[in-house]
mmCIF file of C-alpha atoms and ligand atoms in Angstrom:
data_model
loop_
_atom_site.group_PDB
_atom_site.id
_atom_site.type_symbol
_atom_site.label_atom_id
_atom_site.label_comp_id
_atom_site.label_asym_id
_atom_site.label_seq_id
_atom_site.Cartn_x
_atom_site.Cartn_y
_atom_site.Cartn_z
ATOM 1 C CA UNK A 215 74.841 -9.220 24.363
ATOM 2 C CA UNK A 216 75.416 -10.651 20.637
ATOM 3 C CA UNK A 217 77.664 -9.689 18.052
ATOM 4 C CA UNK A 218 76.342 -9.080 14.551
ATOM 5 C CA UNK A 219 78.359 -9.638 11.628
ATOM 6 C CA UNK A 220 77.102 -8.108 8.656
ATOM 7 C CA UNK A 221 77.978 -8.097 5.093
ATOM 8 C CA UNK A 222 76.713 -4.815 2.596
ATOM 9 C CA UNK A 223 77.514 -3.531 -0.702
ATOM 10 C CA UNK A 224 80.232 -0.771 -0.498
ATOM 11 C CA UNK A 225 77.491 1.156 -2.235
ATOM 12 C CA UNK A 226 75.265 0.967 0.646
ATOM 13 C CA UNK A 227 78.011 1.039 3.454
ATOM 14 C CA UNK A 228 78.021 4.813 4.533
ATOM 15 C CA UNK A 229 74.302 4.988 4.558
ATOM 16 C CA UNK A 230 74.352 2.075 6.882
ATOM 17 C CA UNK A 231 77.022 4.360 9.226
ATOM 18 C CA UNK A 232 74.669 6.998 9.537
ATOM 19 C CA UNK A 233 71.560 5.465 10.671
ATOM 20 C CA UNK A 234 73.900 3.127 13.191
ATOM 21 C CA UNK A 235 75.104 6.386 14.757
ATOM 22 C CA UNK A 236 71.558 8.018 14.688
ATOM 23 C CA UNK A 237 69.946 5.101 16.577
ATOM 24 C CA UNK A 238 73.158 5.066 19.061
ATOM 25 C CA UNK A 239 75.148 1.335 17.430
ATOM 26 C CA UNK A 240 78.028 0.537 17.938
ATOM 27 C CA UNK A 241 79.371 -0.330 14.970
ATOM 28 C CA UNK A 242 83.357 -0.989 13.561
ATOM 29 C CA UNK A 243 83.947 -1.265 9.833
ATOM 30 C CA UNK A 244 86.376 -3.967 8.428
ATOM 31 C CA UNK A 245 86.974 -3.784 4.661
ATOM 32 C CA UNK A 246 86.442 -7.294 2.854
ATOM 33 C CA UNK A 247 85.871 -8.463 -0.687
ATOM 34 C CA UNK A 248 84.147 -10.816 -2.670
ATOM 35 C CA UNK A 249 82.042 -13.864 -1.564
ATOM 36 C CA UNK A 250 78.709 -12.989 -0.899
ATOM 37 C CA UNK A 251 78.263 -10.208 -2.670
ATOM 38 C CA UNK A 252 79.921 -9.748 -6.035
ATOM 39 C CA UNK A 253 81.615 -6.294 -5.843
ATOM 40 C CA UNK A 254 83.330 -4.571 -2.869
ATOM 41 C CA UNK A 255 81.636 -4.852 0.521
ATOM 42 C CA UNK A 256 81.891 -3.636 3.879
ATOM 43 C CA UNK A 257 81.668 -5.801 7.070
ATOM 44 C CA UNK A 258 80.484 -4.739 10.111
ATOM 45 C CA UNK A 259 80.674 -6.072 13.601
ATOM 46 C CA UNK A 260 78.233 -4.828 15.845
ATOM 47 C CA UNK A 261 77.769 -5.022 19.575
ATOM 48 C CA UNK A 262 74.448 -5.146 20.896
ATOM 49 C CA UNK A 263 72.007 -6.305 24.309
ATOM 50 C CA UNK A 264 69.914 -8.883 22.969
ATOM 51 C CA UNK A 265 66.514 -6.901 23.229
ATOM 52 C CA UNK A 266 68.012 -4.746 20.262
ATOM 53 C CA UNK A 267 68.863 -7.319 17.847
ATOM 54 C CA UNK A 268 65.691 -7.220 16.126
ATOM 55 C CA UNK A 269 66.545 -3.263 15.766
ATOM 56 C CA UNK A 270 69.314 -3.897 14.615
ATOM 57 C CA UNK A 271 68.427 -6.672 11.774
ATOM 58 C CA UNK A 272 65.468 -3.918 10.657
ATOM 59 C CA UNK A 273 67.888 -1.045 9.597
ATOM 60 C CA UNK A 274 69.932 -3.112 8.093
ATOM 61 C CA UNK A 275 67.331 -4.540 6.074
ATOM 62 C CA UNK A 276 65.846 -1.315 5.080
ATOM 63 C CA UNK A 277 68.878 0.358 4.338
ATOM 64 C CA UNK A 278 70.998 -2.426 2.485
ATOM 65 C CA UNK A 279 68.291 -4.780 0.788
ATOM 66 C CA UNK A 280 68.189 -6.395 -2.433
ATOM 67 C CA UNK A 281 66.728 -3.862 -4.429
ATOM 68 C CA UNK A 282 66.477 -3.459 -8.422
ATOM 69 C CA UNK A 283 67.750 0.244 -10.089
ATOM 70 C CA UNK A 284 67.301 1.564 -13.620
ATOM 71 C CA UNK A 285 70.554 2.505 -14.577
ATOM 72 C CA UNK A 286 71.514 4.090 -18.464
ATOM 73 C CA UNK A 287 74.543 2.462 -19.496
ATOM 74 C CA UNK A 288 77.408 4.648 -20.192
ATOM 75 C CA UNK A 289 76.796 5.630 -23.923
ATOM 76 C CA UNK A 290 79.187 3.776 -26.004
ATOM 77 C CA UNK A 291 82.180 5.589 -28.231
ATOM 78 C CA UNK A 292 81.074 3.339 -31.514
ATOM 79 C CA UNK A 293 77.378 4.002 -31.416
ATOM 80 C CA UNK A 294 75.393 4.511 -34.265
ATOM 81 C CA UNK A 295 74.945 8.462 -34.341
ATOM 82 C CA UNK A 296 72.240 9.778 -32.841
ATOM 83 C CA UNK A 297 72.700 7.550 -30.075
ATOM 84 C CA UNK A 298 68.769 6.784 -29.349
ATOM 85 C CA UNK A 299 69.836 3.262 -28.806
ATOM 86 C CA UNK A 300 70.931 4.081 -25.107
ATOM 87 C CA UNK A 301 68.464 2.839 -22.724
ATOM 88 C CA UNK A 302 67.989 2.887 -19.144
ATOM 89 C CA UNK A 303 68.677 -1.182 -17.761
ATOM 90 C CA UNK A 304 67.593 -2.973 -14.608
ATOM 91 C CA UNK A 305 70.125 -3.837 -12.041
ATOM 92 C CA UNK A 306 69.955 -5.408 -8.952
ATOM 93 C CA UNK A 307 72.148 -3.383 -6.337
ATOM 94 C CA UNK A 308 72.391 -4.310 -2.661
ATOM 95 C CA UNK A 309 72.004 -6.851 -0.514
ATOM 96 C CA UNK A 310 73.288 -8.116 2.952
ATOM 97 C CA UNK A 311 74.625 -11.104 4.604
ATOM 98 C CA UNK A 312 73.766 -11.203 8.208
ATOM 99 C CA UNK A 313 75.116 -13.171 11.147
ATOM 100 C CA UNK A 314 74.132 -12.990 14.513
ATOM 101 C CA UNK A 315 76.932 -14.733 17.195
ATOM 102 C CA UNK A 316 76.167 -15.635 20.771
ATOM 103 C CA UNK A 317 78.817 -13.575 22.767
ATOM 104 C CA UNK A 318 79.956 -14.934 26.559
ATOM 105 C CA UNK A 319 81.825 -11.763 27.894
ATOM 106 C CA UNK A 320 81.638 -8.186 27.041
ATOM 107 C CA UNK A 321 83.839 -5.488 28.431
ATOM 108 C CA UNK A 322 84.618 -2.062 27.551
ATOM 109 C CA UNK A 323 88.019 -0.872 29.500
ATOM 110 C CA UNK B 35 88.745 -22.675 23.584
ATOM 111 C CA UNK B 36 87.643 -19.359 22.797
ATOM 112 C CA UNK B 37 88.187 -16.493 19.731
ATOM 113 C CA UNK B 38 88.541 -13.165 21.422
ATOM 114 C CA UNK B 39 87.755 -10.024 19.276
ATOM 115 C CA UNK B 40 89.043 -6.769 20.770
ATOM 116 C CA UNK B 41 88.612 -3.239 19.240
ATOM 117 C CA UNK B 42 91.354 -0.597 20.499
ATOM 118 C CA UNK B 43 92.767 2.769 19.289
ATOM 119 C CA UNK B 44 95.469 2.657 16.764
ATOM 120 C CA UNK B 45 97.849 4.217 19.555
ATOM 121 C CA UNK B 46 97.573 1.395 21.576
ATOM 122 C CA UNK B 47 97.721 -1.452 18.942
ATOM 123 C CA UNK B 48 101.760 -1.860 18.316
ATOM 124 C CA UNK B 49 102.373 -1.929 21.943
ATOM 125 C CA UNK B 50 99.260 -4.757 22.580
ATOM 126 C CA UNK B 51 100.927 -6.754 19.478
ATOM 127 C CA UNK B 52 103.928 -6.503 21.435
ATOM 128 C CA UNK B 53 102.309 -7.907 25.005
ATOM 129 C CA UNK B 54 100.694 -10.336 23.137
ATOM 130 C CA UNK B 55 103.970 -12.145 21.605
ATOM 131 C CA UNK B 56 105.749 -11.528 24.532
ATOM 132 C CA UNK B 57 103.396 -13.816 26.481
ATOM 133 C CA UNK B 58 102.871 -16.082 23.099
ATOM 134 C CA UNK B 59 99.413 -15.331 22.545
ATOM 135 C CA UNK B 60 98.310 -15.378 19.133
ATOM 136 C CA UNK B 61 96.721 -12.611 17.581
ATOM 137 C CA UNK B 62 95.594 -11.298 14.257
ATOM 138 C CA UNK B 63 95.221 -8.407 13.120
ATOM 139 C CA UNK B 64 92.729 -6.664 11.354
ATOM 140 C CA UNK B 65 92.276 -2.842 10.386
ATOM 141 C CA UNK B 66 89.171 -1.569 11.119
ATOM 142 C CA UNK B 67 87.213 1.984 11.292
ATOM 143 C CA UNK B 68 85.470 3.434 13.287
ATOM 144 C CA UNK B 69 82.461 3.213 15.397
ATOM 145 C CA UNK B 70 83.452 1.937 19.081
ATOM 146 C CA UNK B 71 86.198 4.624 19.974
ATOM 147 C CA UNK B 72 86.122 7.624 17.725
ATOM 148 C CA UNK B 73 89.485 7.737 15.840
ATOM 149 C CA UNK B 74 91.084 4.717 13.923
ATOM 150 C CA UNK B 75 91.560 1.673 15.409
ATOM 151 C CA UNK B 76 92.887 -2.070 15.431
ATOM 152 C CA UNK B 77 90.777 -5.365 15.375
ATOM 153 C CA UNK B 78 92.487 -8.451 17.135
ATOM 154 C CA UNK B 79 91.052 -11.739 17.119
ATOM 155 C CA UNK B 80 92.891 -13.900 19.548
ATOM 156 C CA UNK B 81 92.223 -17.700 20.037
ATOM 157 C CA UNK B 82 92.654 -18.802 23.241
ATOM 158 C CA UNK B 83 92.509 -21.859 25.501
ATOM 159 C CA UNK B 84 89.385 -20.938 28.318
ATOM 160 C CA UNK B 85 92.280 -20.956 30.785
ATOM 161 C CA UNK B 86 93.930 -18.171 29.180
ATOM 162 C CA UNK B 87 90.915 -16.084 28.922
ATOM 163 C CA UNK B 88 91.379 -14.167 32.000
ATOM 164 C CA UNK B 89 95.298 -13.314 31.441
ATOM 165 C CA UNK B 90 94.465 -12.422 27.782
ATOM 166 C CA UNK B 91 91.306 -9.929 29.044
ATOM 167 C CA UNK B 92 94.244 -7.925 31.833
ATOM 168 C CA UNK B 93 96.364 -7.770 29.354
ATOM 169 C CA UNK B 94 93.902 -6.050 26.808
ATOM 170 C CA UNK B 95 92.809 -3.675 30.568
ATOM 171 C CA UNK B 96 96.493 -2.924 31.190
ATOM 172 C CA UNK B 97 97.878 -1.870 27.739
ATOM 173 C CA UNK B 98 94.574 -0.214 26.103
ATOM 174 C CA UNK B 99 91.911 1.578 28.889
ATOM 175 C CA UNK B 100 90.637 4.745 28.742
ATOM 176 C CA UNK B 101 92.736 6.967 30.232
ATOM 177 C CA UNK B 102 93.419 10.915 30.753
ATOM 178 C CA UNK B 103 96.676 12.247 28.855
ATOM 179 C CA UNK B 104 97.789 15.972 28.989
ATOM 180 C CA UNK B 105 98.451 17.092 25.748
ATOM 181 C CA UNK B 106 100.142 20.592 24.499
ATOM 182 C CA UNK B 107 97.762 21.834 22.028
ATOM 183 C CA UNK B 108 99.575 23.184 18.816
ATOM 184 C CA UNK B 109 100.602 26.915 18.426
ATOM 185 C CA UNK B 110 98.447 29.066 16.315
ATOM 186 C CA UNK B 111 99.107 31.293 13.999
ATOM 187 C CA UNK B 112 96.964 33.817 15.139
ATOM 188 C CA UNK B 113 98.084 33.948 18.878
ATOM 189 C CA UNK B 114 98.592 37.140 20.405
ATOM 190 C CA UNK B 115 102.058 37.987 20.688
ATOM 191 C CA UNK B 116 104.137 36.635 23.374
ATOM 192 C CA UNK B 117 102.234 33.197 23.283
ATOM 193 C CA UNK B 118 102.006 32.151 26.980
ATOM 194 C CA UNK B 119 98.172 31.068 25.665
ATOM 195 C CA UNK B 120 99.099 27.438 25.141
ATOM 196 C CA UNK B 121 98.275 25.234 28.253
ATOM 197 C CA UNK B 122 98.896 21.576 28.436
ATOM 198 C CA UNK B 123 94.992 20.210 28.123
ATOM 199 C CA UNK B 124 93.848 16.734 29.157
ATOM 200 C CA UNK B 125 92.313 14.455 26.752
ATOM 201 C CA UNK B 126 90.811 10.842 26.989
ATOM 202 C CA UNK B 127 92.905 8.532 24.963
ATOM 203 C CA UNK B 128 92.884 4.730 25.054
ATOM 204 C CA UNK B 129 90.049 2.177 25.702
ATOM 205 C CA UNK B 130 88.842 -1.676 24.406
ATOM 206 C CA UNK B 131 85.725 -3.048 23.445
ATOM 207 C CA UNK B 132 86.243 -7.107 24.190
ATOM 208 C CA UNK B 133 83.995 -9.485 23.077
ATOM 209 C CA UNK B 134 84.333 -13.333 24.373
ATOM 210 C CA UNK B 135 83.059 -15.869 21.895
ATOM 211 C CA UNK B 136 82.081 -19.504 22.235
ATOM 212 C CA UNK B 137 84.048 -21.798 19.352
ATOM 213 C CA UNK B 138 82.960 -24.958 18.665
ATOM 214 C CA UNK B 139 85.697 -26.327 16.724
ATOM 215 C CA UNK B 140 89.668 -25.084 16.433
ATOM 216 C CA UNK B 141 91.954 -27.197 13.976
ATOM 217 C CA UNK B 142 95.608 -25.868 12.602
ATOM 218 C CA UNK B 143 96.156 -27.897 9.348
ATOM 219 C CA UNK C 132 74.692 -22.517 10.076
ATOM 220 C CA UNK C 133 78.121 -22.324 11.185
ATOM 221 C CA UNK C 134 80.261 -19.491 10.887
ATOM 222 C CA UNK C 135 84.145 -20.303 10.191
ATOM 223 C CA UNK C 136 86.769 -18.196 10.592
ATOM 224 C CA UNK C 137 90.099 -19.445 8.636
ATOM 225 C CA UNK C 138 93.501 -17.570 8.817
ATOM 226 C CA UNK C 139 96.041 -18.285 6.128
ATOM 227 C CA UNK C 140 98.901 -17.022 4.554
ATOM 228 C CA UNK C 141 98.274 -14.504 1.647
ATOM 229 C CA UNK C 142 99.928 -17.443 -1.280
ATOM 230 C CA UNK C 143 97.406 -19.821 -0.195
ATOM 231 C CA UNK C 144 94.812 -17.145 -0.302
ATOM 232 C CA UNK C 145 93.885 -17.387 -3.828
ATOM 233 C CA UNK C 146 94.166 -20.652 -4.833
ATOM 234 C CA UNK C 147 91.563 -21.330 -1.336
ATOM 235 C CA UNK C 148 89.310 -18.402 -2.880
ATOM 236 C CA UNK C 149 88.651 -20.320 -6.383
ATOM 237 C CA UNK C 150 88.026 -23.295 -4.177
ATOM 238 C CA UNK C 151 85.612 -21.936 -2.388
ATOM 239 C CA UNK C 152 84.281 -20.716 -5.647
ATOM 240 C CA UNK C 153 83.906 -24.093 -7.403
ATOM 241 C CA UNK C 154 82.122 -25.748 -4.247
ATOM 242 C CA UNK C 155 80.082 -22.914 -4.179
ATOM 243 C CA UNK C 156 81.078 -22.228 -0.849
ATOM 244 C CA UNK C 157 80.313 -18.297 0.334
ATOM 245 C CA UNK C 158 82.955 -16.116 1.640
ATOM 246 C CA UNK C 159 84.397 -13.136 2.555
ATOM 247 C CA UNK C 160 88.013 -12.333 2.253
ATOM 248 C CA UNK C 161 89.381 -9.337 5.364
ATOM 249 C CA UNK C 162 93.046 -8.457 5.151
ATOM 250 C CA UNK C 163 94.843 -9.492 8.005
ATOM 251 C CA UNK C 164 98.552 -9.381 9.642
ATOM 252 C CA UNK C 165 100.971 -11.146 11.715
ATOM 253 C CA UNK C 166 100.396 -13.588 14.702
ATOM 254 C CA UNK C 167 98.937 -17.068 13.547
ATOM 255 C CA UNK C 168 101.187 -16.922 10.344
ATOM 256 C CA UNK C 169 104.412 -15.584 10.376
ATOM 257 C CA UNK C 170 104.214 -13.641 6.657
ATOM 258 C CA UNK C 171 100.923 -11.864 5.166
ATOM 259 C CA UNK C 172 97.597 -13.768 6.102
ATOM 260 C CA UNK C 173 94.521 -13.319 4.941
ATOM 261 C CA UNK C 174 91.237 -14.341 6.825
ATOM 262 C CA UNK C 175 88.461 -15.926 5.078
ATOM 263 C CA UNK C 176 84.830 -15.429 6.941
ATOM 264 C CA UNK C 177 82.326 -18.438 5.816
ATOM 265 C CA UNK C 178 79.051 -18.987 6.423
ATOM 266 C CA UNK C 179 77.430 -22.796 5.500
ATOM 267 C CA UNK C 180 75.417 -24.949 6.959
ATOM 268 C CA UNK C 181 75.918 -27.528 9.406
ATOM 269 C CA UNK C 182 76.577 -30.732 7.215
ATOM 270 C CA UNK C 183 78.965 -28.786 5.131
ATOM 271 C CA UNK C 184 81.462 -27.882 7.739
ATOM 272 C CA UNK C 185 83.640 -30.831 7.446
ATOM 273 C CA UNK C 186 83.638 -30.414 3.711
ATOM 274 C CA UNK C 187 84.724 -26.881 4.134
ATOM 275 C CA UNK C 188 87.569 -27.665 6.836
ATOM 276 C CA UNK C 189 88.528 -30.659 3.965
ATOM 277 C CA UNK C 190 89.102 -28.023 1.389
ATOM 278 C CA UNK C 191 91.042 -25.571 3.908
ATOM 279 C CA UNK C 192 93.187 -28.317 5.053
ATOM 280 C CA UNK C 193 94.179 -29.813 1.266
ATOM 281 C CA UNK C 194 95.119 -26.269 -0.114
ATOM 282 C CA UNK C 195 96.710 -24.271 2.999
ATOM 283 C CA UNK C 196 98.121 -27.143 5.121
ATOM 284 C CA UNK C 197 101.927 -26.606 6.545
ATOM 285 C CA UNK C 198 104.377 -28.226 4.271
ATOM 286 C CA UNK C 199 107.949 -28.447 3.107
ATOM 287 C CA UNK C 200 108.785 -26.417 -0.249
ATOM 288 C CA UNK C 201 112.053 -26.168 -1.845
ATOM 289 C CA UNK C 202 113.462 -23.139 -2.334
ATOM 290 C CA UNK C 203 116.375 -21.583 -4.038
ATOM 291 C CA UNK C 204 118.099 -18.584 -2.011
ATOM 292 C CA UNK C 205 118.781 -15.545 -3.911
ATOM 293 C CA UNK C 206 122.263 -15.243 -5.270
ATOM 294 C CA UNK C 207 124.488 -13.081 -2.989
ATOM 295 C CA UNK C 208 126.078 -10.053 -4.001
ATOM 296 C CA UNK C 209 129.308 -11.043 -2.200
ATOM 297 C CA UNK C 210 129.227 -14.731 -3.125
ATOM 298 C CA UNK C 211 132.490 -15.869 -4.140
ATOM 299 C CA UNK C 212 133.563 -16.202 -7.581
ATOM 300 C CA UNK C 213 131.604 -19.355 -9.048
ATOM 301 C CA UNK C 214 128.245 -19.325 -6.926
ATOM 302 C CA UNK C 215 128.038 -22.910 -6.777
ATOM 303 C CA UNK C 216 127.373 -22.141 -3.196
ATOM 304 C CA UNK C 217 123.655 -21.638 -4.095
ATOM 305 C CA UNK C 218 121.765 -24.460 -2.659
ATOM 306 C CA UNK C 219 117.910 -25.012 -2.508
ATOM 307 C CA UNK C 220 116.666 -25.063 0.912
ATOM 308 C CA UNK C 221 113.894 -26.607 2.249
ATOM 309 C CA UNK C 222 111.343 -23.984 3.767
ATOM 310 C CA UNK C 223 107.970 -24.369 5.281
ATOM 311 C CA UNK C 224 104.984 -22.634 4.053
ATOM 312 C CA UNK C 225 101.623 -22.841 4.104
ATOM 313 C CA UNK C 226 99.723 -23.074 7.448
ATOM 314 C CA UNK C 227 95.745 -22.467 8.067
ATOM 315 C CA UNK C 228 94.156 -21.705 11.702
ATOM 316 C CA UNK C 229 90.105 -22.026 11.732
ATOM 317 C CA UNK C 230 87.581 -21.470 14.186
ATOM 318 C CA UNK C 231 84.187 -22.763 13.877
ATOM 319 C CA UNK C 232 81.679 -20.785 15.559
ATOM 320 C CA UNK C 233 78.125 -21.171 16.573
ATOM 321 C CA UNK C 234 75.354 -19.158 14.897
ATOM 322 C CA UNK C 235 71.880 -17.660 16.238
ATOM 323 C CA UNK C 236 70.438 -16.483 13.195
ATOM 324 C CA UNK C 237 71.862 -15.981 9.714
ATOM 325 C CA UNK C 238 70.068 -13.323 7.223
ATOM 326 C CA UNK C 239 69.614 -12.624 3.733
ATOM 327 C CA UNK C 240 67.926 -9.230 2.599
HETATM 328 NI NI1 NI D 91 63.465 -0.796 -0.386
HETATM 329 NI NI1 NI D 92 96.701 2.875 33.371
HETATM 330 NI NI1 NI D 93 99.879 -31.455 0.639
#
């Protein structure tokens, strides 16, 4: 058994729910801020047997990477009219912070 | 010593609080969602002297398993007349997911 | 890598946040209650590397220790006439609890 601790974007946090209860993790939510991502972020603590950890480490890479988006910026209230000037930016969204913890007991009562 | 992280239903979580200063054990509390046991529930992490472990874990088994509760399911509305519909059903309520980790290092400043 | 886990009370929490900041030291604040502390707490996940726990555990200790503050007591309604009765009093504050745990693997996507 290990624990995982991992650290997401809120962004990416209830995408990361689903496929945990579609593959059958058990996963609790803690809300948390700041530190290794720069907005909001979810932590999760997940129990797991050791022959799923590398399971485990995949979704959470595919679902929660570092990734970059186009995004248009909201269009601004003093913009020259006609407003062409609003283009589409690249952002980097994502990311996750993962820890994987040796556990000695594990009970369920 | 050891840091104890155990996952139980909101229900159970003011009366565990209330075990655990009773028999001056220190807990923490954090709020979590779900994942382990359906509805909301209560992360403590506990640090405890290896000694301890054992009293802290039948503590967690005595307050917080799974257990069968009969429950009076609400009137409704649309009952036939008379009402005598409602029986008492059981439901599961209760359980803990405990995980025991190693600690390397424990300081109070 | 070590992961450490430091409790402390919420008007430590973000003075020990810029901190962490300036020794560009990652973490992740989770809300927390009761038990270690006595008031508010707030729990600080971190994860460095080996030969920067002690420099971590430095910085916890010199901005959340336990110490003495003076305080003056709110005046009482039903103080007699003249409230020179108001005295500071010394209080104590402050306060951190940290675990430092062992880590298997540690991720970045
Ligand atoms: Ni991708
Ligand atoms: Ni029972
Ligand atoms: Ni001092």
């Amino acid at each position: 058994m290990k624990m995982i601790f991992a650290i997401v974007q809120d962004k990416d946090s209830s995408r990361l729910s689903a496929k945990f209860v579609d593959n059958n993790i058990q996963a609790t939510k803690l809300s948390t801020t700041g530190g290794f991502l720069k907005s909001g972020n979810t932590t999760f603590i997940i129990g797991i047997a050791d022959e799923r950890v590398n399971e485990v480490l995949e979704i959470i890479k595919a679902t929660s990477h570092k990734r970059e988006q186009f995004m248009t910026p909201p269009v601004s209230l003093d913009n020259t009219v006609g407003g062409e000037s609003t283009y589409p930016i690249e952002v980097q969204v994502g990311g996750a912070t993962v820890f994987v913890l040796p556990v000695e007991q594990f009970h369920r009562f």
